[in-house]
Amino acid sequence: DDPDLTSEKRAQMERFDARSVLGVHLAVESELVAKVEFWESRQRRDFTDEEIELVQAVVSQVIISLQNAHLYQQAMHELAERRQLEQQINRSHERRGRQVELSTQFAKDIAAATNLTDLYRRVVKQVKEQFGYYHTQLLQYDSNLDAVLLIAGYGEVGKTMLRQRHRMAAGEGLIGQAAATGRSVLRPNVTEDPEWQANELLPQTKGELAVPIMLGDEVLGVLDIQSDTADALDTDDQLALEGLCGQIAIAIESTQL
């Protein structure tokens, strides 16, 4: 007989043969999150003050539990973010340490290299092993062909590609783009790049970075590194290898004098 009942609620009560209903709202920080209803289907009844107080007390405990759960979830989220940030900082410090070590080792290799071929092999080996990349290779630009030709590649795959006389035309693929523009080309996830060209000898490649070796405005070649983990390569890798390519360019010039 409650005039405040909506027609929808009245029809629902009739469908389940409910005689009386006690409804309590659950709110967290003034936001309604749920509504609890207690139905009496045996007979019409007026809920007593004690019953209402008991229900309100139970609901209050539920609200407190919800708030605690929310606070716990928020704290765990913040803790996870803090740990992730700490891991990123630690990885960055480790990478910078490797960069310094690589730069020092490369300076020694320049002095020890007997010719350019020897220098190229040392560069590929150091970059691959110091940074743990999936693959590393170095290509030289040939202005007559307007293409970059592989001159050093890591491991058996590198040897196979050398026998195949692997090359990339300027502007073709990521390596060709770096050679044509004189700018580094970074693709942390090559599956999202329609211009990326796969190599059947490197089936696990997920990311790639091609860095031009520049002497002034002249492109001498391209240092290309590949990762078998998507989104593992970033601008830290790019900056480190751009600095290394500057050293390579100077070494090439010095060797050719």
Backbone as JSON, one array per atom type, in Angstrom:
{
  "sequence": "DDPDLTSEKRAQMERFDARSVLGVHLAVESELVAKVEFWESRQRRDFTDEEIELVQAVVSQVIISLQNAHLYQQAMHELAERRQLEQQINRSHERRGRQVELSTQFAKDIAAATNLTDLYRRVVKQVKEQFGYYHTQLLQYDSNLDAVLLIAGYGEVGKTMLRQRHRMAAGEGLIGQAAATGRSVLRPNVTEDPEWQANELLPQTKGELAVPIMLGDEVLGVLDIQSDTADALDTDDQLALEGLCGQIAIAIESTQL",
  "N": [[0.81, -1.21, 0.0], [2.16, 1.12, -0.1], [2.47, 4.36, -1.22], [4.74, 5.4, -2.38], [5.99, 3.46, -3.81], [7.27, 2.42, -6.91], [5.74, 1.58, -10.06], [7.12, -0.44, -11.3], [8.62, -1.61, -9.22], [6.5, -2.45, -7.65], [5.31, -4.37, -9.3], [7.36, -6.2, -9.41], [7.46, -7.08, -6.75], [4.96, -8.27, -6.53], [5.29, -10.35, -8.33], [7.02, -12.05, -6.97], [5.56, -12.53, -4.77], [5.84, -10.88, -2.52], [5.35, -9.34, 0.64], [6.28, -7.34, 2.3], [9.04, -5.03, 2.33], [12.37, -4.13, 3.11], [14.62, -1.71, 2.46], [18.05, -0.86, 2.11], [20.61, 1.43, 1.46], [23.96, 1.16, 0.17], [26.68, 3.13, 0.51], [29.78, 4.55, -0.48], [32.0, 6.95, 0.35], [30.12, 8.93, -0.27], [29.17, 7.92, -2.61], [26.88, 5.92, -4.23], [26.97, 2.48, -4.1], [25.66, 0.09, -3.95], [22.5, -1.59, -3.25], [20.71, -3.0, -0.65], [18.15, -5.27, -0.06], [15.57, -6.53, 2.02], [13.2, -8.95, 2.0], [9.91, -9.81, 2.91], [7.86, -12.47, 2.6], [5.95, -14.01, 3.73], [4.03, -12.72, 5.29], [2.42, -9.54, 5.81], [4.33, -7.0, 7.31], [5.6, -4.74, 9.74], [8.73, -3.49, 9.96], [10.71, -3.48, 12.84], [12.26, -0.92, 14.92], [14.54, -1.94, 16.09], [15.19, -4.01, 14.34], [15.72, -2.55, 12.02], [17.91, -1.02, 12.88], [19.73, -3.08, 13.3], [20.09, -4.06, 10.69], [21.18, -1.77, 9.51], [23.56, -1.62, 10.95], [24.86, -3.93, 10.07], [25.12, -3.32, 7.36], [26.78, -1.09, 7.57], [29.15, -2.3, 8.41], [29.72, -3.73, 6.12], [30.2, -1.63, 4.36], [32.51, -0.52, 5.51], [34.27, -2.65, 5.1], [34.36, -2.64, 2.31], [35.54, -0.14, 1.89], [38.03, -0.57, 3.07], [39.0, -2.57, 1.41], [39.17, -1.16, -0.95], [41.1, 0.77, -0.28], [43.27, -0.92, 0.19], [43.64, -2.04, -2.35], [44.32, 0.26, -3.75], [46.71, 0.96, -2.46], [48.32, -1.25, -3.11], [48.45, -0.94, -5.85], [49.86, 1.49, -6.05], [52.23, 0.66, -4.88], [53.11, -1.23, -6.73], [53.54, 0.43, -8.94], [55.62, 1.99, -7.91], [57.62, 0.07, -7.58], [57.98, -0.68, -10.23], [58.98, 1.7, -11.29], [61.38, 1.87, -9.87], [62.68, -0.37, -10.92], [62.95, 0.43, -13.57], [64.68, 2.59, -13.25], [66.92, 1.28, -12.22], [67.54, -0.41, -14.39], [68.17, 1.54, -16.25], [70.46, 2.68, -15.09], [72.17, 0.46, -15.16], [72.33, 0.13, -17.91], [73.57, 2.51, -18.7], [76.01, 2.11, -17.48], [76.97, -0.03, -19.0], [77.16, 1.27, -21.41], [79.24, 3.11, -20.96], [81.29, 1.3, -20.49], [81.34, -0.01, -22.96], [82.07, 2.11, -24.66], [84.65, 2.64, -23.71], [85.9, 0.19, -24.23], [85.63, 0.12, -26.96], [87.25, 2.21, -27.78], [89.72, 1.06, -27.22], [89.62, -1.05, -29.01], [89.7, 0.28, -31.43], [92.31, 1.2, -31.46], [93.58, -1.25, -31.53], [92.75, -2.47, -33.86], [93.69, -3.69, -37.03], [92.92, -3.11, -39.59], [90.13, -1.82, -41.56], [88.21, -3.85, -41.92], [88.75, -5.57, -39.81], [88.17, -3.79, -37.74], [85.38, -3.39, -38.09], [84.38, -5.96, -37.53], [85.07, -6.16, -34.83], [83.51, -4.1, -33.72], [80.85, -5.02, -34.2], [80.87, -7.39, -32.7], [81.37, -6.44, -30.05], [79.13, -4.71, -29.57], [76.94, -6.5, -29.82], [77.51, -8.4, -27.79], [77.9, -6.9, -25.45], [75.5, -5.52, -25.03], [73.63, -7.49, -25.37], [71.94, -7.92, -27.57], [69.66, -9.37, -29.97], [70.56, -9.6, -32.6], [73.29, -8.18, -34.43], [74.59, -6.02, -36.9], [76.66, -4.53, -39.47], [76.62, -2.22, -42.04], [77.87, -0.93, -45.13], [77.83, 2.09, -46.97], [77.36, 2.36, -50.45], [77.9, 4.52, -52.9], [77.77, 4.29, -55.68], [75.98, 2.23, -56.12], [73.9, 3.17, -54.71], [73.13, 2.03, -52.27], [73.26, 0.07, -49.21], [75.72, -2.16, -48.15], [76.25, -5.26, -46.62], [78.91, -5.66, -44.38], [79.83, -6.7, -42.05], [78.62, -9.07, -39.8], [77.02, -10.6, -36.99], [77.96, -13.8, -35.71], [76.93, -17.07, -37.02], [74.74, -16.5, -38.58], [75.37, -13.95, -39.51], [77.6, -14.58, -41.08], [76.42, -16.18, -43.03], [74.73, -14.3, -44.28], [76.63, -12.59, -45.29], [77.84, -14.22, -47.22], [75.71, -14.37, -48.91], [75.77, -11.88, -49.91], [74.33, -9.72, -48.78], [72.27, -6.87, -49.05], [70.8, -3.57, -48.91], [68.72, -1.35, -50.58], [68.95, 2.21, -50.73], [66.57, 3.85, -48.8], [64.96, 1.66, -48.65], [63.25, -0.46, -46.47], [64.0, -0.41, -42.9], [66.77, -0.07, -42.51], [67.56, 0.94, -44.99], [66.11, 3.32, -44.93], [67.42, 4.72, -42.88], [69.9, 5.07, -44.1], [69.2, 6.65, -46.29], [68.1, 8.98, -45.2], [69.84, 9.81, -43.23], [69.23, 9.71, -40.59], [68.46, 8.18, -37.45], [66.47, 5.21, -37.21], [64.03, 3.95, -35.3], [62.26, 1.2, -34.23], [60.48, -0.11, -31.89], [58.61, -2.17, -31.87], [58.32, -4.13, -34.42], [56.22, -5.41, -35.64], [54.19, -3.66, -35.84], [54.82, -1.99, -37.86], [54.27, -1.28, -41.12], [56.17, -0.98, -43.11], [58.32, -2.49, -42.45], [60.68, -5.04, -43.17], [60.91, -8.46, -43.08], [63.46, -10.88, -42.27], [64.3, -14.05, -43.21], [66.36, -15.41, -41.99], [66.47, -14.39, -39.52], [64.25, -15.02, -37.61], [63.17, -14.4, -35.1], [63.08, -11.7, -34.68], [61.77, -8.86, -33.12], [62.0, -6.2, -32.58], [63.72, -3.3, -33.87], [66.6, -1.28, -34.58], [68.08, 1.09, -36.53], [70.99, 2.8, -37.12], [72.55, 5.53, -38.61], [75.92, 5.86, -39.81], [77.68, 8.65, -39.68], [79.72, 11.09, -41.25], [80.18, 14.23, -40.89], [78.0, 15.52, -43.21], [77.89, 13.3, -44.69], [76.89, 10.0, -45.39], [78.27, 7.11, -44.21], [77.68, 4.52, -43.59], [75.57, 2.04, -41.95], [74.7, 1.07, -38.71], [73.08, -1.66, -37.5], [70.82, -3.0, -35.21], [69.02, -5.66, -33.61], [66.2, -6.83, -31.73], [64.84, -9.56, -29.85], [62.67, -9.2, -28.35], [59.66, -7.56, -28.05], [59.26, -4.04, -27.81], [61.52, -3.67, -26.27], [63.69, -2.18, -27.1], [64.7, 1.24, -26.92], [64.87, 4.87, -26.64], [67.18, 5.22, -25.17], [68.9, 3.21, -26.05], [69.16, 4.12, -28.65], [70.46, 6.66, -28.34], [72.87, 5.83, -27.19], [74.0, 4.22, -29.21], [74.15, 6.02, -31.3], [76.13, 7.72, -30.37], [78.23, 5.9, -30.39], [78.39, 5.35, -33.12], [79.34, 7.76, -34.03], [81.97, 7.63, -33.11], [82.81, 5.46, -34.64], [82.71, 6.55, -37.21], [84.77, 8.47, -37.06], [86.92, 6.76, -36.64], [86.91, 5.34, -39.05], [87.56, 7.39, -40.84], [90.12, 8.06, -39.91], [91.51, 5.69, -40.39], [91.47, 5.57, -43.11], [93.05, 7.65, -43.89]],
  "CA": [[0.0, 0.0, 0.0], [3.06, 2.28, -0.05], [2.28, 5.18, -2.43], [6.02, 5.75, -2.97], [6.5, 2.36, -4.63], [7.11, 2.58, -8.36], [4.98, 0.49, -10.66], [8.07, -1.52, -11.6], [8.92, -2.28, -7.97], [5.27, -3.11, -7.2], [5.13, -5.56, -10.13], [8.38, -7.15, -9.0], [7.05, -7.66, -5.47], [3.82, -9.14, -6.78], [5.77, -11.55, -9.01], [7.64, -12.92, -5.97], [4.62, -12.65, -3.65], [6.41, -10.19, -1.35], [4.38, -8.55, 1.38], [6.96, -6.15, 2.84], [10.43, -4.94, 1.91], [13.21, -3.14, 3.8], [15.75, -1.4, 1.58], [19.15, -0.06, 2.69], [21.61, 1.78, 0.46], [25.38, 1.1, 0.52], [27.39, 4.25, -0.12], [31.18, 4.73, -0.12], [32.41, 8.33, 0.04], [28.93, 9.59, -0.86], [28.84, 7.3, -3.9], [26.05, 4.74, -4.07], [27.6, 1.33, -4.74], [24.74, -1.05, -3.97], [21.29, -1.47, -2.44], [20.34, -4.28, -0.05], [16.73, -5.35, 0.25], [15.11, -7.68, 2.79], [11.81, -9.15, 1.63], [9.06, -10.69, 3.73], [6.81, -13.0, 1.71], [4.96, -14.79, 4.46], [2.95, -11.87, 5.79], [2.73, -8.12, 5.89], [4.91, -6.69, 8.61], [6.32, -3.49, 9.94], [10.04, -3.77, 10.55], [10.9, -2.72, 14.09], [13.45, -0.07, 14.98], [15.69, -2.81, 16.38], [15.55, -4.71, 13.1], [16.32, -1.57, 11.11], [19.23, -0.7, 13.4], [20.58, -4.24, 13.07], [20.42, -4.07, 9.27], [22.09, -0.64, 9.27], [24.87, -1.97, 11.51], [25.47, -4.9, 9.16], [25.49, -2.58, 6.14], [27.94, -0.25, 7.91], [30.33, -3.17, 8.39], [30.0, -4.02, 4.71], [30.81, -0.42, 3.79], [33.88, -0.44, 6.02], [35.05, -3.67, 4.39], [34.56, -2.15, 0.95], [36.52, 0.94, 1.94], [39.34, -1.17, 3.34], [39.42, -3.27, 0.2], [39.55, -0.12, -1.92], [42.39, 1.34, 0.16], [44.3, -1.94, -0.02], [43.87, -2.11, -3.78], [45.02, 1.49, -4.14], [48.07, 0.87, -1.93], [49.05, -2.24, -3.91], [48.7, -0.33, -7.16], [50.94, 2.47, -5.88], [53.46, -0.09, -4.61], [53.53, -1.82, -8.0], [54.09, 1.52, -9.76], [56.9, 2.37, -7.33], [58.58, -0.98, -7.91], [58.25, -0.59, -11.66], [59.85, 2.86, -11.48], [62.7, 1.5, -9.36], [63.28, -1.29, -11.88], [63.34, 1.21, -14.74], [65.87, 3.36, -12.88], [68.04, 0.33, -12.12], [67.91, -0.82, -15.75], [68.81, 2.69, -16.88], [71.82, 2.78, -14.54], [72.94, -0.65, -15.7], [72.59, 0.39, -19.33], [74.59, 3.57, -18.81], [77.28, 1.48, -17.14], [77.41, -0.79, -20.17], [77.54, 2.23, -22.45], [80.58, 3.6, -20.64], [82.2, 0.17, -20.69], [81.45, -0.23, -24.4], [82.84, 3.22, -25.22], [86.05, 2.44, -23.33], [86.39, -0.98, -24.96], [85.69, 0.46, -28.38], [88.46, 3.01, -27.97], [90.83, 0.11, -27.24], [89.53, -1.83, -30.25], [90.16, 1.14, -32.52], [93.77, 1.19, -31.43], [94.09, -2.59, -31.81], [92.33, -2.92, -35.18], [94.74, -3.59, -38.04], [92.32, -2.56, -40.8], [88.71, -1.52, -41.39], [87.47, -5.1, -41.79], [88.96, -5.99, -38.43], [87.44, -2.84, -36.9], [83.96, -3.66, -38.22], [84.09, -7.19, -36.8], [85.17, -5.86, -33.4], [82.34, -3.29, -33.35], [79.67, -5.89, -34.18], [81.01, -8.32, -31.58], [81.22, -5.72, -28.79], [77.76, -4.23, -29.42], [76.09, -7.66, -29.61], [77.76, -9.09, -26.52], [77.76, -5.99, -24.31], [74.09, -5.15, -24.83], [72.79, -8.68, -25.42], [70.94, -7.84, -28.62], [69.39, -10.6, -30.72], [71.48, -9.61, -33.74], [73.96, -6.91, -34.74], [75.27, -6.04, -38.2], [77.15, -3.24, -39.93], [76.56, -2.13, -43.5], [78.62, 0.2, -45.69], [77.1, 2.72, -48.08], [78.01, 2.4, -51.76], [77.21, 5.58, -53.65], [77.54, 3.85, -57.05], [74.78, 1.39, -56.12], [72.92, 3.83, -53.86], [72.66, 0.96, -51.38], [74.17, -0.28, -48.14], [76.15, -3.54, -48.31], [76.7, -5.86, -45.37], [80.35, -5.9, -44.31], [80.1, -7.45, -40.82], [77.42, -9.53, -39.11], [77.38, -11.45, -35.85], [77.7, -15.23, -35.68], [76.74, -17.84, -38.25], [73.77, -15.79, -39.41], [76.11, -12.89, -40.18], [78.44, -15.19, -42.12], [75.52, -16.59, -44.12], [74.27, -13.11, -44.99], [77.8, -12.1, -46.04], [77.97, -15.07, -48.41], [74.6, -14.02, -49.79], [75.98, -10.48, -50.32], [73.13, -9.01, -48.33], [72.28, -5.42, -49.25], [69.51, -2.87, -48.86], [68.72, -0.11, -51.35], [68.66, 3.41, -49.95], [65.14, 4.09, -48.7], [64.25, 0.39, -48.53], [63.28, -0.99, -45.12], [64.49, 0.5, -41.86], [68.18, 0.21, -42.77], [67.6, 1.83, -46.15], [65.62, 4.63, -44.51], [68.49, 5.38, -42.13], [70.92, 5.46, -45.06], [68.68, 7.69, -47.18], [67.78, 10.21, -44.48], [70.88, 10.19, -42.29], [68.64, 9.76, -39.25], [68.19, 6.88, -36.86], [65.11, 4.69, -37.35], [63.77, 3.08, -34.16], [60.97, 0.53, -34.21], [60.46, -1.04, -30.75], [57.76, -3.31, -32.2], [58.28, -4.1, -35.88], [54.96, -5.95, -36.15], [53.27, -2.54, -36.03], [55.36, -1.15, -38.93], [53.99, -1.91, -42.43], [57.33, -0.87, -43.98], [59.39, -3.37, -42.0], [60.88, -6.22, -44.0], [61.44, -9.57, -42.29], [64.56, -11.67, -42.83], [64.05, -15.44, -42.81], [67.45, -15.89, -41.15], [66.28, -13.79, -38.19], [62.8, -15.16, -37.41], [62.73, -13.95, -33.78], [63.16, -10.24, -34.56], [60.55, -8.18, -32.69], [62.29, -4.77, -32.58], [64.93, -3.01, -34.66], [67.12, 0.09, -34.54], [69.1, 1.33, -37.55], [71.64, 4.08, -36.83], [73.51, 5.86, -39.66], [77.28, 6.26, -39.45], [77.81, 9.91, -40.41], [80.91, 11.93, -41.14], [79.61, 15.48, -41.39], [76.71, 15.24, -43.85], [78.07, 12.11, -45.53], [76.53, 8.71, -44.79], [79.28, 6.1, -44.49], [77.08, 3.21, -43.44], [74.49, 1.9, -40.97], [74.8, 0.04, -37.67], [71.72, -2.16, -37.29], [70.67, -3.97, -34.12], [67.67, -6.21, -33.54], [65.82, -7.42, -30.45], [63.84, -10.62, -29.94], [61.61, -8.85, -27.41], [58.95, -6.35, -28.46], [59.3, -2.86, -26.94], [62.72, -3.67, -25.43], [64.55, -1.1, -27.58], [64.14, 2.57, -26.66], [65.74, 5.99, -27.0], [68.48, 5.05, -24.52], [69.7, 2.44, -27.01], [69.43, 4.98, -29.79], [71.47, 7.65, -27.98], [74.15, 5.14, -26.97], [74.56, 3.76, -30.48], [74.49, 7.2, -32.09], [77.45, 8.14, -29.91], [79.19, 4.91, -30.87], [78.55, 5.52, -34.57], [80.22, 8.92, -34.2], [83.33, 7.13, -32.93], [83.11, 4.61, -35.78], [82.98, 7.43, -38.34], [86.1, 9.05, -36.87], [87.88, 5.68, -36.83], [86.97, 5.08, -40.5], [88.31, 8.49, -41.46], [91.52, 7.96, -39.5], [92.09, 4.52, -41.04], [91.57, 5.82, -44.56], [94.05, 8.69, -44.16]],
  "C": [[0.85, 1.28, 0.0], [2.91, 3.1, -1.33], [3.59, 5.54, -3.1], [6.6, 4.64, -3.84], [6.25, 2.65, -6.11], [6.32, 1.4, -8.89], [5.88, -0.71, -10.97], [8.38, -2.32, -10.34], [7.68, -3.05, -7.47], [5.05, -4.41, -7.99], [6.14, -6.63, -9.74], [7.99, -7.85, -7.7], [5.87, -8.62, -5.67], [4.27, -10.45, -7.43], [6.37, -12.54, -8.02], [6.79, -13.04, -4.7], [5.18, -12.03, -2.37], [5.35, -9.32, -0.71], [5.01, -7.25, 1.88], [8.41, -6.18, 2.39], [11.14, -3.84, 2.7], [14.45, -2.92, 2.93], [16.76, -0.49, 2.26], [20.19, 0.18, 1.6], [23.02, 1.64, 1.03], [26.09, 2.2, -0.24], [28.81, 4.32, 0.42], [31.61, 6.11, -0.59], [31.33, 9.03, -0.77], [28.54, 9.01, -2.22], [28.06, 6.01, -3.65], [26.68, 3.58, -4.83], [26.67, 0.13, -4.81], [23.51, -0.74, -3.12], [20.92, -2.87, -1.95], [18.86, -4.23, 0.32], [16.42, -6.65, 1.0], [13.61, -7.82, 2.54], [11.13, -10.13, 2.6], [7.9, -11.16, 2.85], [5.73, -13.77, 2.46], [3.77, -13.95, 4.9], [3.39, -10.4, 5.72], [3.3, -7.83, 7.27], [5.53, -5.3, 8.59], [7.63, -3.82, 10.63], [10.23, -2.88, 11.78], [12.16, -1.88, 14.0], [14.7, -0.92, 15.24], [16.16, -3.54, 15.13], [16.24, -3.76, 12.12], [17.72, -1.21, 11.57], [20.21, -1.84, 13.15], [21.03, -4.29, 11.6], [21.41, -2.96, 8.95], [23.49, -0.94, 9.8], [25.6, -2.95, 10.59], [25.96, -4.2, 7.89], [26.72, -1.7, 6.39], [29.23, -1.06, 7.88], [30.72, -3.52, 6.95], [30.69, -2.84, 4.05], [32.25, -0.28, 4.24], [34.78, -1.44, 5.31], [35.34, -3.24, 2.96], [35.61, -1.05, 0.91], [37.92, 0.39, 2.17], [39.89, -1.88, 2.1], [39.89, -2.27, -0.86], [40.91, 0.49, -1.57], [43.53, 0.36, -0.07], [44.66, -2.04, -1.5], [44.66, -0.9, -4.27], [46.49, 1.43, -3.69], [48.91, -0.12, -2.74], [49.37, -1.71, -5.28], [49.86, 0.67, -7.09], [52.27, 1.76, -5.64], [54.0, -0.7, -5.9], [54.15, -0.76, -8.92], [55.46, 1.93, -9.25], [57.98, 1.35, -7.67], [58.96, -0.94, -9.38], [59.2, 0.56, -11.96], [61.26, 2.55, -11.01], [63.42, 0.57, -10.33], [63.75, -0.55, -13.12], [64.6, 2.01, -14.45], [67.09, 2.45, -12.82], [68.51, -0.12, -13.5], [68.63, 0.3, -16.48], [70.25, 2.85, -16.4], [72.71, 1.67, -15.09], [73.3, -0.41, -17.16], [73.64, 1.47, -19.51], [75.96, 3.01, -18.47], [77.84, 0.7, -18.31], [77.84, 0.13, -21.29], [78.94, 2.78, -22.22], [81.62, 2.52, -20.9], [82.43, -0.08, -22.18], [82.29, 0.86, -25.04], [84.32, 3.06, -24.93], [86.65, 1.28, -24.12], [86.54, -0.66, -26.43], [86.93, 1.3, -28.69], [89.7, 2.11, -28.04], [90.84, -0.67, -28.55], [89.99, -1.02, -31.46], [91.67, 1.09, -32.62], [94.33, -0.16, -31.84], [93.76, -3.07, -33.22], [93.43, -2.68, -36.21], [94.23, -3.01, -39.35], [90.83, -2.35, -40.56], [87.88, -2.79, -41.2], [87.55, -5.62, -40.36], [88.18, -5.09, -37.48], [85.95, -3.14, -36.92], [83.56, -4.91, -37.42], [84.11, -6.96, -35.29], [83.95, -5.07, -32.92], [81.1, -4.17, -33.21], [79.71, -6.81, -32.97], [80.77, -7.61, -30.24], [79.78, -5.27, -28.55], [76.82, -5.39, -29.1], [76.27, -8.23, -28.2], [77.61, -8.18, -25.31], [76.3, -5.69, -24.0], [73.14, -6.35, -24.9], [71.69, -8.61, -26.46], [70.79, -9.19, -29.34], [70.35, -10.71, -31.91], [72.05, -8.21, -33.96], [74.67, -7.06, -36.08], [75.65, -4.62, -38.61], [77.19, -3.25, -41.45], [77.24, -0.85, -43.97], [77.86, 0.76, -46.89], [77.96, 2.76, -49.33], [77.25, 3.4, -52.63], [76.93, 5.17, -55.1], [76.26, 3.02, -57.17], [73.61, 2.07, -55.41], [72.26, 2.8, -52.94], [73.69, 0.76, -50.27], [74.43, -1.78, -48.22], [76.66, -4.07, -46.97], [78.2, -6.12, -45.42], [80.74, -6.63, -43.03], [78.78, -7.8, -40.16], [77.81, -10.53, -38.03], [77.02, -12.91, -36.09], [77.52, -15.87, -37.05], [75.74, -17.16, -39.17], [74.47, -14.68, -40.19], [76.97, -13.43, -41.31], [77.6, -15.61, -43.32], [75.08, -15.39, -44.95], [75.41, -12.48, -45.79], [77.98, -12.91, -47.32], [76.87, -14.76, -49.42], [74.71, -12.6, -50.34], [74.75, -9.64, -50.02], [73.29, -7.5, -48.52], [70.88, -4.87, -49.14], [69.64, -1.59, -49.67], [68.38, 1.06, -50.44], [67.15, 3.67, -49.98], [64.32, 2.83, -48.52], [64.37, -0.16, -47.11], [63.84, 0.03, -44.13], [65.94, 0.9, -42.1], [68.31, 1.18, -43.93], [67.1, 3.23, -45.82], [66.7, 5.41, -43.77], [69.58, 5.87, -43.07], [70.47, 6.64, -45.92], [68.49, 9.02, -46.47], [68.9, 10.71, -43.58], [70.37, 10.34, -40.87], [68.34, 8.35, -38.76], [66.72, 6.5, -37.04], [64.91, 3.65, -36.25], [62.36, 2.51, -34.27], [60.97, -0.49, -33.06], [59.64, -2.29, -31.01], [57.54, -3.31, -33.72], [56.97, -4.64, -36.44], [53.94, -4.84, -36.4], [53.72, -1.62, -37.17], [55.14, -1.83, -40.28], [55.19, -1.87, -43.37], [58.46, -1.83, -43.59], [59.45, -4.63, -42.85], [61.55, -7.32, -43.18], [62.57, -10.26, -43.05], [64.39, -13.1, -42.31], [65.17, -16.01, -41.94], [67.35, -15.36, -39.72], [64.79, -13.83, -37.82], [62.29, -14.61, -36.08], [62.75, -12.43, -33.62], [61.8, -9.64, -34.22], [60.74, -6.66, -32.68], [63.58, -4.52, -33.33], [65.29, -1.53, -34.54], [68.24, 0.2, -35.56], [69.67, 2.73, -37.35], [72.66, 4.38, -37.92], [74.87, 6.24, -39.08], [77.6, 7.48, -40.32], [79.16, 10.55, -40.17], [80.54, 13.27, -41.75], [78.23, 15.18, -41.94], [76.76, 13.97, -44.7], [77.71, 10.84, -44.76], [77.58, 7.68, -45.21], [78.7, 4.69, -44.42], [75.98, 3.22, -42.4], [74.84, 0.77, -40.0], [73.37, -0.38, -37.33], [71.72, -3.19, -36.17], [69.21, -4.39, -34.04], [67.45, -6.89, -32.19], [64.78, -8.5, -30.68], [62.71, -10.41, -28.94], [60.96, -7.54, -27.85], [59.05, -5.28, -27.39], [60.5, -2.87, -25.98], [63.67, -2.54, -25.81], [63.89, 0.24, -27.31], [65.17, 3.63, -27.01], [67.09, 5.94, -26.29], [69.43, 4.27, -25.42], [70.1, 3.34, -28.18], [70.54, 5.98, -29.49], [72.85, 7.0, -27.81], [74.79, 4.75, -28.29], [74.87, 4.92, -31.42], [75.86, 7.73, -31.68], [78.53, 7.19, -30.4], [79.44, 5.08, -32.36], [79.4, 6.75, -34.88], [81.68, 8.51, -34.07], [83.74, 6.26, -34.12], [83.47, 5.47, -36.99], [84.38, 8.03, -38.27], [87.17, 7.98, -37.12], [88.03, 5.35, -38.31], [87.81, 6.14, -41.19], [89.8, 8.38, -41.16], [92.22, 6.82, -40.21], [92.32, 4.76, -42.51], [92.61, 6.87, -44.9], [95.42, 8.08, -44.5]]
}
